[in-house]
mmCIF file of C-alpha atoms and ligand atoms in Angstrom:
data_model
loop_
_atom_site.group_PDB
_atom_site.id
_atom_site.type_symbol
_atom_site.label_atom_id
_atom_site.label_comp_id
_atom_site.label_asym_id
_atom_site.label_seq_id
_atom_site.Cartn_x
_atom_site.Cartn_y
_atom_site.Cartn_z
ATOM 1 C CA MET A 1 17.991 -33.149 18.996
ATOM 2 C CA THR A 2 15.682 -30.375 17.944
ATOM 3 C CA SER A 3 16.744 -26.844 17.314
ATOM 4 C CA GLU A 4 14.019 -24.295 17.744
ATOM 5 C CA ALA A 5 14.193 -20.858 16.223
ATOM 6 C CA PRO A 6 14.799 -18.220 18.889
ATOM 7 C CA ALA A 7 11.703 -16.294 19.886
ATOM 8 C CA ILE A 8 10.862 -13.252 17.872
ATOM 9 C CA ALA A 9 12.193 -10.029 19.308
ATOM 10 C CA ARG A 10 9.961 -6.979 19.616
ATOM 11 C CA PRO A 11 10.430 -3.292 19.096
ATOM 12 C CA THR A 12 10.866 -1.440 22.380
ATOM 13 C CA GLN A 13 7.590 -0.247 23.856
ATOM 14 C CA ASP A 14 8.199 3.321 22.712
ATOM 15 C CA GLY A 15 8.962 2.152 19.174
ATOM 16 C CA SER A 16 12.398 3.772 19.184
ATOM 17 C CA ARG A 17 14.430 0.564 18.760
ATOM 18 C CA VAL A 18 13.515 -2.046 16.192
ATOM 19 C CA PRO A 19 15.457 -5.327 15.991
ATOM 20 C CA PHE A 20 16.677 -5.919 12.460
ATOM 21 C CA GLU A 21 15.470 -9.518 12.525
ATOM 22 C CA LEU A 22 11.946 -8.188 12.123
ATOM 23 C CA PHE A 23 12.985 -7.422 8.548
ATOM 24 C CA THR A 24 14.680 -10.722 7.765
ATOM 25 C CA ARG A 25 13.067 -13.700 9.491
ATOM 26 C CA GLN A 26 10.661 -16.010 7.708
ATOM 27 C CA ASP A 27 8.758 -16.778 10.930
ATOM 28 C CA VAL A 28 8.178 -13.059 11.473
ATOM 29 C CA PHE A 29 6.886 -12.762 7.927
ATOM 30 C CA ASP A 30 4.592 -15.769 8.453
ATOM 31 C CA ARG A 31 3.206 -14.394 11.696
ATOM 32 C CA GLU A 32 2.557 -11.042 10.016
ATOM 33 C CA GLN A 33 0.466 -12.773 7.371
ATOM 34 C CA GLU A 34 -1.758 -14.278 10.060
ATOM 35 C CA THR A 35 -1.977 -11.569 12.677
ATOM 36 C CA ILE A 36 -1.704 -8.463 10.525
ATOM 37 C CA PHE A 37 -2.764 -9.014 6.917
ATOM 38 C CA ARG A 38 -5.401 -11.612 7.902
ATOM 39 C CA GLY A 39 -6.018 -9.865 11.187
ATOM 40 C CA PRO A 40 -8.302 -6.974 12.191
ATOM 41 C CA VAL A 41 -7.162 -4.520 9.515
ATOM 42 C CA TRP A 42 -8.597 -3.194 6.273
ATOM 43 C CA ASN A 43 -6.285 -3.921 3.345
ATOM 44 C CA TYR A 44 -6.459 -1.663 0.311
ATOM 45 C CA VAL A 45 -7.071 -3.829 -2.762
ATOM 46 C CA ALA A 46 -8.256 -1.676 -5.707
ATOM 47 C CA LEU A 47 -10.045 1.453 -6.845
ATOM 48 C CA GLU A 48 -13.675 1.227 -7.927
ATOM 49 C CA ALA A 49 -12.639 3.142 -11.039
ATOM 50 C CA GLU A 50 -10.610 0.072 -12.045
ATOM 51 C CA ILE A 51 -13.723 -2.128 -12.076
ATOM 52 C CA PRO A 52 -16.557 0.233 -13.070
ATOM 53 C CA GLN A 53 -18.756 -2.213 -15.040
ATOM 54 C CA PRO A 54 -20.660 -5.332 -13.950
ATOM 55 C CA CYS A 55 -18.372 -8.394 -14.113
ATOM 56 C CA ASP A 56 -15.220 -6.250 -14.190
ATOM 57 C CA PHE A 57 -12.487 -7.734 -12.037
ATOM 58 C CA LYS A 58 -8.965 -7.055 -10.931
ATOM 59 C CA THR A 59 -6.520 -9.464 -9.347
ATOM 60 C CA SER A 60 -4.861 -8.110 -6.241
ATOM 61 C CA PHE A 61 -3.318 -9.209 -2.955
ATOM 62 C CA VAL A 62 -3.999 -9.161 0.755
ATOM 63 C CA GLY A 63 -0.544 -9.653 2.194
ATOM 64 C CA ASP A 64 0.870 -12.457 0.065
ATOM 65 C CA THR A 65 -2.547 -14.034 -0.550
ATOM 66 C CA PRO A 66 -3.760 -13.590 -4.135
ATOM 67 C CA ILE A 67 -7.332 -12.347 -4.399
ATOM 68 C CA ILE A 68 -9.842 -11.312 -7.025
ATOM 69 C CA VAL A 69 -11.730 -8.053 -6.583
ATOM 70 C CA SER A 70 -14.925 -8.125 -8.581
ATOM 71 C CA ARG A 71 -18.097 -6.227 -9.350
ATOM 72 C CA ALA A 72 -21.171 -8.456 -9.642
ATOM 73 C CA GLU A 73 -24.034 -8.066 -12.107
ATOM 74 C CA ASP A 74 -25.953 -5.909 -9.616
ATOM 75 C CA GLY A 75 -22.993 -3.557 -9.093
ATOM 76 C CA SER A 76 -22.015 -4.906 -5.674
ATOM 77 C CA LEU A 77 -18.336 -5.341 -4.803
ATOM 78 C CA HIS A 78 -16.787 -8.666 -3.833
ATOM 79 C CA ALA A 79 -13.379 -10.034 -2.963
ATOM 80 C CA PHE A 80 -12.391 -13.673 -2.775
ATOM 81 C CA VAL A 81 -9.210 -15.679 -2.609
ATOM 82 C CA ASN A 82 -7.807 -16.521 -6.028
ATOM 83 C CA ARG A 83 -7.286 -20.178 -5.187
ATOM 84 C CA CYS A 84 -9.466 -22.896 -6.616
ATOM 85 C CA ALA A 85 -11.705 -24.718 -4.141
ATOM 86 C CA HIS A 86 -10.966 -27.972 -5.963
ATOM 87 C CA ARG A 87 -7.219 -28.502 -5.689
ATOM 88 C CA GLY A 88 -5.859 -25.058 -5.062
ATOM 89 C CA ALA A 89 -4.787 -23.732 -8.455
ATOM 90 C CA THR A 90 -4.742 -20.021 -9.218
ATOM 91 C CA VAL A 91 -8.087 -19.435 -10.885
ATOM 92 C CA GLN A 92 -7.810 -16.029 -12.529
ATOM 93 C CA ARG A 93 -4.452 -15.419 -14.176
ATOM 94 C CA GLN A 94 -5.199 -12.098 -15.865
ATOM 95 C CA ALA A 95 -4.413 -8.778 -14.159
ATOM 96 C CA CYS A 96 -7.887 -7.419 -14.943
ATOM 97 C CA GLY A 97 -10.785 -7.903 -17.320
ATOM 98 C CA ASN A 98 -14.485 -8.515 -17.640
ATOM 99 C CA VAL A 99 -15.843 -12.056 -17.339
ATOM 100 C CA ARG A 100 -19.097 -13.623 -16.196
ATOM 101 C CA GLN A 101 -17.191 -16.631 -14.943
ATOM 102 C CA HIS A 102 -13.728 -17.153 -13.539
ATOM 103 C CA ARG A 103 -12.722 -20.548 -14.845
ATOM 104 C CA CYS A 104 -9.884 -22.592 -13.377
ATOM 105 C CA VAL A 105 -7.678 -23.951 -16.123
ATOM 106 C CA TYR A 106 -6.877 -27.217 -14.340
ATOM 107 C CA HIS A 107 -10.311 -28.974 -14.286
ATOM 108 C CA GLN A 108 -12.481 -26.072 -15.448
ATOM 109 C CA TRP A 109 -14.366 -25.384 -12.256
ATOM 110 C CA ALA A 110 -16.110 -22.057 -12.847
ATOM 111 C CA TYR A 111 -17.025 -19.307 -10.384
ATOM 112 C CA ASN A 112 -19.293 -16.318 -10.867
ATOM 113 C CA ALA A 113 -18.525 -12.672 -10.073
ATOM 114 C CA ARG A 114 -19.340 -13.338 -6.413
ATOM 115 C CA GLY A 115 -16.890 -16.216 -6.178
ATOM 116 C CA GLU A 116 -19.661 -18.845 -6.062
ATOM 117 C CA LEU A 117 -19.100 -22.178 -7.762
ATOM 118 C CA VAL A 118 -21.383 -22.366 -10.796
ATOM 119 C CA GLY A 119 -19.800 -24.978 -13.015
ATOM 120 C CA VAL A 120 -18.235 -28.418 -12.392
ATOM 121 C CA PRO A 121 -17.372 -30.593 -15.419
ATOM 122 C CA TYR A 122 -18.665 -34.157 -15.314
ATOM 123 C CA ARG A 123 -20.408 -33.496 -12.050
ATOM 124 C CA ARG A 124 -22.704 -36.481 -12.636
ATOM 125 C CA GLY A 125 -19.904 -38.544 -14.172
ATOM 126 C CA VAL A 126 -19.465 -39.960 -17.645
ATOM 127 C CA ALA A 127 -20.926 -43.292 -18.722
ATOM 128 C CA GLY A 128 -21.540 -44.191 -15.126
ATOM 129 C CA MET A 129 -18.017 -43.409 -13.985
ATOM 130 C CA GLY A 130 -16.498 -40.504 -12.137
ATOM 131 C CA GLY A 131 -18.571 -37.559 -10.953
ATOM 132 C CA TYR A 132 -19.507 -36.450 -7.492
ATOM 133 C CA ALA A 133 -21.888 -37.895 -4.953
ATOM 134 C CA ALA A 134 -25.537 -36.846 -5.059
ATOM 135 C CA ASP A 135 -25.102 -34.712 -1.975
ATOM 136 C CA PHE A 136 -22.257 -32.661 -3.487
ATOM 137 C CA ASP A 137 -23.327 -29.071 -2.905
ATOM 138 C CA PRO A 138 -21.609 -26.377 -5.002
ATOM 139 C CA LYS A 139 -22.546 -23.815 -2.337
ATOM 140 C CA GLU A 140 -19.987 -25.434 -0.071
ATOM 141 C CA HIS A 141 -17.198 -25.084 -2.611
ATOM 142 C CA GLY A 142 -17.076 -21.424 -3.478
ATOM 143 C CA LEU A 143 -13.934 -19.316 -3.326
ATOM 144 C CA GLN A 144 -13.076 -18.052 0.139
ATOM 145 C CA LYS A 145 -14.722 -14.668 0.611
ATOM 146 C CA LEU A 146 -13.350 -11.586 2.286
ATOM 147 C CA ARG A 147 -15.379 -8.716 3.696
ATOM 148 C CA VAL A 148 -15.278 -5.686 1.436
ATOM 149 C CA ALA A 149 -15.834 -1.987 2.103
ATOM 150 C CA SER A 150 -15.374 1.024 -0.104
ATOM 151 C CA HIS A 151 -14.860 4.619 0.893
ATOM 152 C CA LYS A 152 -15.180 7.196 -1.898
ATOM 153 C CA GLY A 153 -14.300 4.503 -4.432
ATOM 154 C CA VAL A 154 -11.236 3.205 -2.560
ATOM 155 C CA ILE A 155 -11.811 -0.508 -1.940
ATOM 156 C CA PHE A 156 -10.568 -2.349 1.128
ATOM 157 C CA ALA A 157 -10.912 -5.999 2.136
ATOM 158 C CA THR A 158 -10.453 -7.930 5.348
ATOM 159 C CA PHE A 159 -10.305 -11.588 6.319
ATOM 160 C CA SER A 160 -11.332 -10.866 9.872
ATOM 161 C CA PRO A 161 -14.976 -10.775 11.011
ATOM 162 C CA GLY A 162 -13.785 -8.605 13.905
ATOM 163 C CA THR A 163 -12.399 -5.681 11.913
ATOM 164 C CA ALA A 164 -14.054 -2.408 12.903
ATOM 165 C CA PRO A 165 -16.178 -0.617 10.290
ATOM 166 C CA LEU A 166 -13.919 0.965 7.657
ATOM 167 C CA GLU A 167 -14.665 4.571 8.626
ATOM 168 C CA ASP A 168 -13.854 3.801 12.276
ATOM 169 C CA TYR A 169 -10.658 2.063 11.250
ATOM 170 C CA LEU A 170 -9.513 5.002 9.123
ATOM 171 C CA ASP A 171 -10.725 7.696 11.522
ATOM 172 C CA THR A 172 -11.335 11.365 10.770
ATOM 173 C CA PRO A 173 -7.967 12.800 9.656
ATOM 174 C CA LEU A 174 -7.441 9.923 7.286
ATOM 175 C CA ILE A 175 -10.961 10.108 5.917
ATOM 176 C CA GLU A 176 -10.504 13.810 5.279
ATOM 177 C CA ALA A 177 -7.212 13.136 3.508
ATOM 178 C CA ILE A 178 -8.776 10.488 1.279
ATOM 179 C CA ASP A 179 -11.868 12.615 0.673
ATOM 180 C CA ARG A 180 -9.689 15.490 -0.491
ATOM 181 C CA LEU A 181 -8.284 13.412 -3.369
ATOM 182 C CA PHE A 182 -11.436 11.436 -4.115
ATOM 183 C CA SER A 183 -13.978 14.236 -3.914
ATOM 184 C CA ARG A 184 -14.570 14.054 -7.674
ATOM 185 C CA PRO A 185 -15.085 10.951 -9.831
ATOM 186 C CA VAL A 186 -11.677 9.614 -10.820
ATOM 187 C CA LYS A 187 -10.371 7.905 -13.907
ATOM 188 C CA VAL A 188 -7.401 5.548 -13.942
ATOM 189 C CA LEU A 189 -4.484 6.719 -16.078
ATOM 190 C CA GLY A 190 -2.239 3.691 -15.734
ATOM 191 C CA HIS A 191 -0.145 1.467 -13.508
ATOM 192 C CA MET A 192 3.482 0.899 -12.640
ATOM 193 C CA ARG A 193 4.954 -2.011 -10.728
ATOM 194 C CA GLN A 194 8.334 -2.432 -9.174
ATOM 195 C CA ARG A 195 10.005 -5.187 -7.206
ATOM 196 C CA VAL A 196 12.034 -4.076 -4.230
ATOM 197 C CA ARG A 197 14.530 -6.463 -2.615
ATOM 198 C CA GLY A 198 13.676 -5.389 0.871
ATOM 199 C CA ASN A 199 11.185 -5.945 3.663
ATOM 200 C CA TRP A 200 7.731 -4.391 3.222
ATOM 201 C CA LYS A 201 7.950 -2.560 6.579
ATOM 202 C CA LEU A 202 10.934 -0.579 5.376
ATOM 203 C CA TYR A 203 8.594 0.986 2.852
ATOM 204 C CA ALA A 204 5.916 1.543 5.503
ATOM 205 C CA GLU A 205 8.592 3.394 7.474
ATOM 206 C CA ASN A 206 9.751 5.331 4.431
ATOM 207 C CA THR A 207 6.363 6.862 3.735
ATOM 208 C CA ARG A 208 6.039 7.942 7.384
ATOM 209 C CA ASP A 209 9.466 9.561 7.317
ATOM 210 C CA PRO A 210 9.629 13.233 6.357
ATOM 211 C CA TYR A 211 13.158 13.406 7.809
ATOM 212 C CA HIS A 212 14.638 11.871 4.681
ATOM 213 C CA ALA A 213 12.607 13.710 2.070
ATOM 214 C CA ALA A 214 14.884 16.691 1.433
ATOM 215 C CA LEU A 215 18.076 14.833 2.368
ATOM 216 C CA LEU A 216 17.818 11.741 0.181
ATOM 217 C CA HIS A 217 15.874 13.247 -2.697
ATOM 218 C CA GLY A 218 17.950 15.897 -4.426
ATOM 219 C CA PHE A 219 15.184 16.633 -6.893
ATOM 220 C CA HIS A 220 12.765 17.456 -4.085
ATOM 221 C CA ALA A 221 15.038 20.006 -2.494
ATOM 222 C CA THR A 222 16.548 21.447 -5.649
ATOM 223 C CA PHE A 223 13.230 22.262 -7.262
ATOM 224 C CA GLY A 224 11.396 23.164 -4.085
ATOM 225 C CA LEU A 225 8.769 20.431 -4.089
ATOM 226 C CA TYR A 226 9.781 19.589 -0.566
ATOM 227 C CA ARG A 227 12.180 21.399 1.743
ATOM 228 C CA THR A 228 12.657 20.872 5.420
ATOM 229 C CA ASN A 229 11.572 24.356 6.428
ATOM 230 C CA GLN A 230 8.312 24.377 4.511
ATOM 231 C CA LYS A 231 5.039 24.620 6.330
ATOM 232 C CA ARG A 232 3.367 21.294 6.872
ATOM 233 C CA LYS A 233 0.484 19.793 8.727
ATOM 234 C CA GLY A 234 -0.407 16.270 9.656
ATOM 235 C CA GLY A 235 -2.747 13.969 11.411
ATOM 236 C CA ALA A 236 -3.210 10.431 12.613
ATOM 237 C CA ASP A 237 -5.995 8.145 13.719
ATOM 238 C CA ARG A 238 -6.691 7.529 17.408
ATOM 239 C CA ALA A 239 -4.883 4.183 17.309
ATOM 240 C CA ARG A 240 -1.882 5.839 15.613
ATOM 241 C CA ALA A 241 -1.745 3.141 12.961
ATOM 242 C CA HIS A 242 -1.929 5.517 10.019
ATOM 243 C CA SER A 243 -0.431 8.832 9.125
ATOM 244 C CA THR A 244 -1.253 11.705 6.832
ATOM 245 C CA GLY A 245 0.635 14.888 6.134
ATOM 246 C CA VAL A 246 0.609 17.807 3.744
ATOM 247 C CA THR A 247 3.326 20.208 2.664
ATOM 248 C CA TYR A 248 2.718 23.732 1.455
ATOM 249 C CA GLY A 249 5.228 24.181 -1.364
ATOM 250 C CA ASP A 250 7.293 27.048 -2.693
ATOM 251 C CA ASP A 251 7.188 28.274 -6.209
ATOM 252 C CA TRP A 252 9.669 25.788 -7.687
ATOM 253 C CA ARG A 253 10.999 28.406 -10.123
ATOM 254 C CA GLN A 254 12.555 30.323 -7.238
ATOM 255 C CA ALA A 255 15.243 27.786 -6.577
ATOM 256 C CA SER A 256 16.934 29.832 -3.869
ATOM 257 C CA MET A 257 13.791 30.267 -1.862
ATOM 258 C CA GLY A 258 13.843 28.865 1.618
ATOM 259 C CA ASN A 259 16.860 26.630 1.244
ATOM 260 C CA VAL A 260 17.932 24.887 4.375
ATOM 261 C CA GLU A 261 21.648 24.388 4.695
ATOM 262 C CA GLN A 262 21.631 20.608 4.861
ATOM 263 C CA ASP A 263 18.862 20.006 2.371
ATOM 264 C CA LYS A 264 20.233 18.414 -0.747
ATOM 265 C CA VAL A 265 19.907 21.380 -3.082
ATOM 266 C CA VAL A 266 22.062 20.670 -6.110
ATOM 267 C CA ALA A 267 23.549 23.952 -7.319
ATOM 268 C CA GLY A 268 23.427 24.746 -10.986
ATOM 269 C CA TYR A 269 20.805 22.173 -11.887
ATOM 270 C CA SER A 270 17.957 23.224 -14.126
ATOM 271 C CA LEU A 271 15.272 21.381 -16.012
ATOM 272 C CA ALA A 272 15.824 20.843 -19.739
ATOM 273 C CA ASP A 273 12.039 20.734 -19.996
ATOM 274 C CA PRO A 274 10.577 23.104 -17.400
ATOM 275 C CA SER A 275 7.070 22.125 -18.447
ATOM 276 C CA LEU A 276 7.550 19.060 -16.244
ATOM 277 C CA LEU A 277 6.567 21.158 -13.256
ATOM 278 C CA GLU A 278 4.149 23.527 -14.988
ATOM 279 C CA GLY A 279 0.958 22.136 -13.584
ATOM 280 C CA ARG A 280 -2.044 23.969 -12.309
ATOM 281 C CA PRO A 281 -3.326 23.366 -8.803
ATOM 282 C CA ASP A 282 -6.080 20.817 -8.312
ATOM 283 C CA PHE A 283 -7.076 22.405 -5.024
ATOM 284 C CA ASN A 284 -6.969 25.953 -3.751
ATOM 285 C CA ASP A 285 -5.163 25.124 -0.527
ATOM 286 C CA GLY A 286 -1.506 25.630 -1.478
ATOM 287 C CA VAL A 287 -0.672 21.972 -0.822
ATOM 288 C CA THR A 288 1.930 20.571 -3.209
ATOM 289 C CA VAL A 289 2.537 17.236 -1.488
ATOM 290 C CA GLN A 290 0.136 15.038 0.445
ATOM 291 C CA ILE A 291 1.251 11.608 1.604
ATOM 292 C CA THR A 292 -1.233 9.394 3.415
ATOM 293 C CA SER A 293 -0.201 6.005 4.789
ATOM 294 C CA VAL A 294 -2.911 3.567 5.813
ATOM 295 C CA PHE A 295 -1.787 0.544 7.832
ATOM 296 C CA PRO A 296 -0.678 -1.921 6.707
ATOM 297 C CA GLY A 297 -0.043 -1.466 3.004
ATOM 298 C CA LEU A 298 -1.574 1.608 1.346
ATOM 299 C CA VAL A 299 -0.067 4.943 0.441
ATOM 300 C CA VAL A 300 -2.144 7.619 -1.256
ATOM 301 C CA GLN A 301 -0.174 10.411 -2.805
ATOM 302 C CA GLN A 302 -0.550 13.822 -4.331
ATOM 303 C CA ILE A 303 2.752 15.188 -5.540
ATOM 304 C CA MET A 304 1.877 18.333 -7.434
ATOM 305 C CA ASN A 305 -0.600 17.031 -10.055
ATOM 306 C CA THR A 306 0.439 13.402 -9.762
ATOM 307 C CA LEU A 307 -2.210 11.391 -7.974
ATOM 308 C CA ALA A 308 -1.691 7.723 -7.194
ATOM 309 C CA THR A 309 -2.304 4.892 -4.834
ATOM 310 C CA ARG A 310 0.609 2.653 -3.943
ATOM 311 C CA GLN A 311 -0.100 -0.852 -2.711
ATOM 312 C CA ILE A 312 2.635 -2.671 -0.818
ATOM 313 C CA ARG A 313 2.500 -6.363 -1.757
ATOM 314 C CA PRO A 314 4.811 -8.396 0.479
ATOM 315 C CA LYS A 315 6.314 -11.484 -1.173
ATOM 316 C CA ALA A 316 9.004 -12.659 1.244
ATOM 317 C CA PRO A 317 10.935 -11.223 4.194
ATOM 318 C CA ASP A 318 13.312 -9.537 1.743
ATOM 319 C CA ASP A 319 11.011 -8.917 -1.196
ATOM 320 C CA PHE A 320 7.931 -6.830 -1.922
ATOM 321 C CA GLU A 321 6.182 -5.447 -4.942
ATOM 322 C CA LEU A 322 5.077 -1.861 -5.071
ATOM 323 C CA TYR A 323 2.007 -1.434 -7.251
ATOM 324 C CA TRP A 324 1.191 2.103 -8.390
ATOM 325 C CA THR A 325 -2.213 3.123 -9.748
ATOM 326 C CA TYR A 326 -2.181 6.605 -11.289
ATOM 327 C CA PHE A 327 -5.408 8.496 -11.574
ATOM 328 C CA GLY A 328 -6.899 11.809 -12.595
ATOM 329 C CA TYR A 329 -10.436 13.149 -12.595
ATOM 330 C CA GLN A 330 -13.139 12.322 -15.083
ATOM 331 C CA ASP A 331 -13.640 16.011 -15.833
ATOM 332 C CA ASP A 332 -9.938 16.677 -16.529
ATOM 333 C CA ASP A 333 -9.330 18.336 -19.872
ATOM 334 C CA ALA A 334 -6.692 16.948 -22.244
ATOM 335 C CA GLU A 335 -4.101 19.438 -21.020
ATOM 336 C CA MET A 336 -4.539 18.358 -17.412
ATOM 337 C CA THR A 337 -4.324 14.677 -18.309
ATOM 338 C CA ASN A 338 -1.128 15.423 -20.206
ATOM 339 C CA THR A 339 0.262 17.261 -17.185
ATOM 340 C CA ARG A 340 -0.496 14.310 -14.912
ATOM 341 C CA LEU A 341 1.140 11.850 -17.282
ATOM 342 C CA LYS A 342 4.206 14.060 -17.616
ATOM 343 C CA GLN A 343 4.492 14.499 -13.860
ATOM 344 C CA ALA A 344 4.193 10.744 -13.434
ATOM 345 C CA ASN A 345 7.924 10.878 -14.205
ATOM 346 C CA LEU A 346 8.391 12.213 -10.682
ATOM 347 C CA VAL A 347 7.405 8.931 -9.059
ATOM 348 C CA GLY A 348 7.334 5.204 -9.783
ATOM 349 C CA PRO A 349 10.300 2.839 -10.183
ATOM 350 C CA ALA A 350 12.487 5.388 -11.983
ATOM 351 C CA GLY A 351 10.789 8.498 -10.617
ATOM 352 C CA LEU A 352 12.865 11.625 -10.238
ATOM 353 C CA ILE A 353 11.871 11.864 -6.587
ATOM 354 C CA SER A 354 11.127 8.268 -5.689
ATOM 355 C CA MET A 355 13.792 6.058 -7.231
ATOM 356 C CA GLU A 356 16.035 6.658 -4.233
ATOM 357 C CA ASP A 357 13.490 5.211 -1.788
ATOM 358 C CA SER A 358 13.754 1.644 -3.044
ATOM 359 C CA GLU A 359 17.526 2.013 -3.217
ATOM 360 C CA ALA A 360 17.665 3.177 0.419
ATOM 361 C CA ILE A 361 15.529 0.178 1.417
ATOM 362 C CA GLU A 362 17.813 -2.249 -0.386
ATOM 363 C CA LEU A 363 20.843 -0.613 1.232
ATOM 364 C CA ILE A 364 19.313 -1.466 4.601
ATOM 365 C CA GLN A 365 18.257 -5.000 3.687
ATOM 366 C CA ARG A 366 21.702 -5.920 2.426
ATOM 367 C CA ALA A 367 23.444 -4.580 5.508
ATOM 368 C CA ILE A 368 21.366 -6.195 8.262
ATOM 369 C CA VAL A 369 21.188 -9.874 7.352
ATOM 370 C CA ARG A 370 23.692 -11.112 9.927
ATOM 371 C CA ASP A 371 22.816 -8.711 12.717
ATOM 372 C CA GLY A 372 19.255 -9.498 13.677
ATOM 373 C CA ARG A 373 19.620 -8.537 17.340
ATOM 374 C CA GLU A 374 21.080 -5.162 16.491
ATOM 375 C CA ASP A 375 18.438 -2.535 16.041
ATOM 376 C CA SER A 376 17.561 0.666 14.267
ATOM 377 C CA PHE A 377 17.513 3.958 16.150
ATOM 378 C CA LEU A 378 14.395 6.104 15.914
ATOM 379 C CA GLU A 379 14.610 9.085 18.231
ATOM 380 C CA PHE A 380 14.577 12.022 15.842
ATOM 381 C CA GLY A 381 12.171 14.662 17.092
ATOM 382 C CA GLY A 382 12.307 13.390 20.671
ATOM 383 C CA LEU A 383 10.408 10.551 22.265
ATOM 384 C CA ASN A 384 7.698 12.854 23.588
ATOM 385 C CA ALA A 385 7.027 14.510 20.251
ATOM 386 C CA ASP A 386 3.401 15.365 19.605
ATOM 387 C CA LEU A 387 2.405 13.219 16.665
ATOM 388 C CA ASP A 388 -0.036 15.806 15.389
ATOM 389 C CA LYS A 389 2.512 18.606 15.472
ATOM 390 C CA ASP A 390 5.854 16.978 14.732
ATOM 391 C CA ARG A 391 5.914 16.616 10.987
ATOM 392 C CA THR A 392 9.646 16.386 10.436
ATOM 393 C CA GLY A 393 10.676 13.649 12.832
ATOM 394 C CA GLU A 394 10.271 9.938 13.385
ATOM 395 C CA ALA A 395 7.245 10.055 15.689
ATOM 396 C CA THR A 396 4.924 8.509 13.099
ATOM 397 C CA ILE A 397 7.368 5.656 12.532
ATOM 398 C CA ARG A 398 7.554 4.970 16.268
ATOM 399 C CA ALA A 399 3.734 4.955 16.305
ATOM 400 C CA PHE A 400 3.721 2.458 13.432
ATOM 401 C CA TRP A 401 5.954 0.126 15.428
ATOM 402 C CA ARG A 402 3.854 0.394 18.565
ATOM 403 C CA TYR A 403 0.728 -0.503 16.609
ATOM 404 C CA TYR A 404 2.572 -3.292 14.802
ATOM 405 C CA ALA A 405 3.853 -4.772 18.076
ATOM 406 C CA GLY A 406 0.330 -4.693 19.506
ATOM 407 C CA LEU A 407 -0.957 -6.809 16.629
ATOM 408 C CA MET A 408 1.990 -9.218 16.641
ATOM 409 C CA GLY A 409 1.343 -10.049 20.294
ATOM 410 C CA PRO A 410 3.601 -10.715 23.235
ATOM 411 C CA SER A 411 6.931 -12.407 22.890
ATOM 412 C CA PRO A 412 8.837 -14.143 25.690
ATOM 413 C CA ILE A 413 11.805 -11.872 25.154
ATOM 414 C CA ALA A 414 10.057 -8.539 24.829
ATOM 415 C CA ALA A 415 12.647 -5.828 25.157
ATOM 416 C CA GLU A 416 11.991 -2.924 27.463
ATOM 417 C CA PRO A 417 12.782 0.654 26.527
HETATM 418 S S1 FES B 1 -7.738 -27.164 -9.309
HETATM 419 FE FE1 FES B 1 -9.200 -25.820 -10.133
HETATM 420 S S2 FES B 1 -10.563 -27.122 -11.154
HETATM 421 FE FE2 FES B 1 -9.122 -28.461 -10.291
HETATM 422 FE FE1 FE2 B 2 11.272 9.219 -0.159
#
């Protein structure tokens, strides 16, 4: 007797109901790796500023596939799977560095900065034994290559030959959002990593969810970085895969300004070190928060003077790593760099305004394991909300699910709205 797993459920066509099993099932996770992360999408993998010199490299991920992002001798960018073409071992085990050859520790096969096989020990054998046949061609045994594209120093990779050009994939509002933060040469200030015991899509939802920002994050509301009644503006690509939004902030020192009754303003709180929020604007547009989410796994943030990319690295249905790269500008003075480093306390694993996000995700993951055919409810803002105008509701999350369902393909038990 065989027992087949039940077919995968789908979100409703309007994206307003999402079966919880999409966050828990291994077969869903496996299909996502094939049809999404290895499908027709551009995956963020690194910043050019992390690999500025010839032969610089950084190890990264596309979905759960380990890759190496590398700059060749001539300055060109490359990405290839970090899995030896001999017997499959991880080749490069360092997080980053500068090497002319990536050498696999197991039998010392060596690959250059383009992922091409350039060294095979005992290729001709030893004392007439071992070795490879005369027709062994190293060109046929390089590391598996991905297509690479960079926009303003933000590097993306794709497995799929069919992925649209990067600028078409991102589309205008997203390009403008990225250009705003990458208009000047950047320098990397550091990294943070955190492991979240939840499904990667819960984080994709979280960064498209302004509804929670002043309700979950007391620091946001109390110090005026984000309140529900603040002016904001947003945009999305034509396909509605991505989302970008800006918030025009109050002066945080006026704690009573613009409070909304249900925002989580904590009375009587003050900062022991007010210099935490004493930055100076990077741009003359009044924007204090800009959150840009690029499908499937990139978030680009400006929160006051804190600039960072966040890469979502899925590991299992209930496990992902969040990888933060903090940056500033090459022409920052020492005071500005200090401000950015100080404000880095706002975000990251223990960030004053971001530690609650991973907790909220884990609260969901723990509660849904046995109720896969129950679903989440996403109707805030109304089902007909204009995605470009509604910047407080769940319209961008519903759009995420519609795009996601389109990539995952039909299922025999597709639910109707
Ligand atoms: S597995 Fe890499 S050289 Fe053998
Ligand atoms: Fe949040």
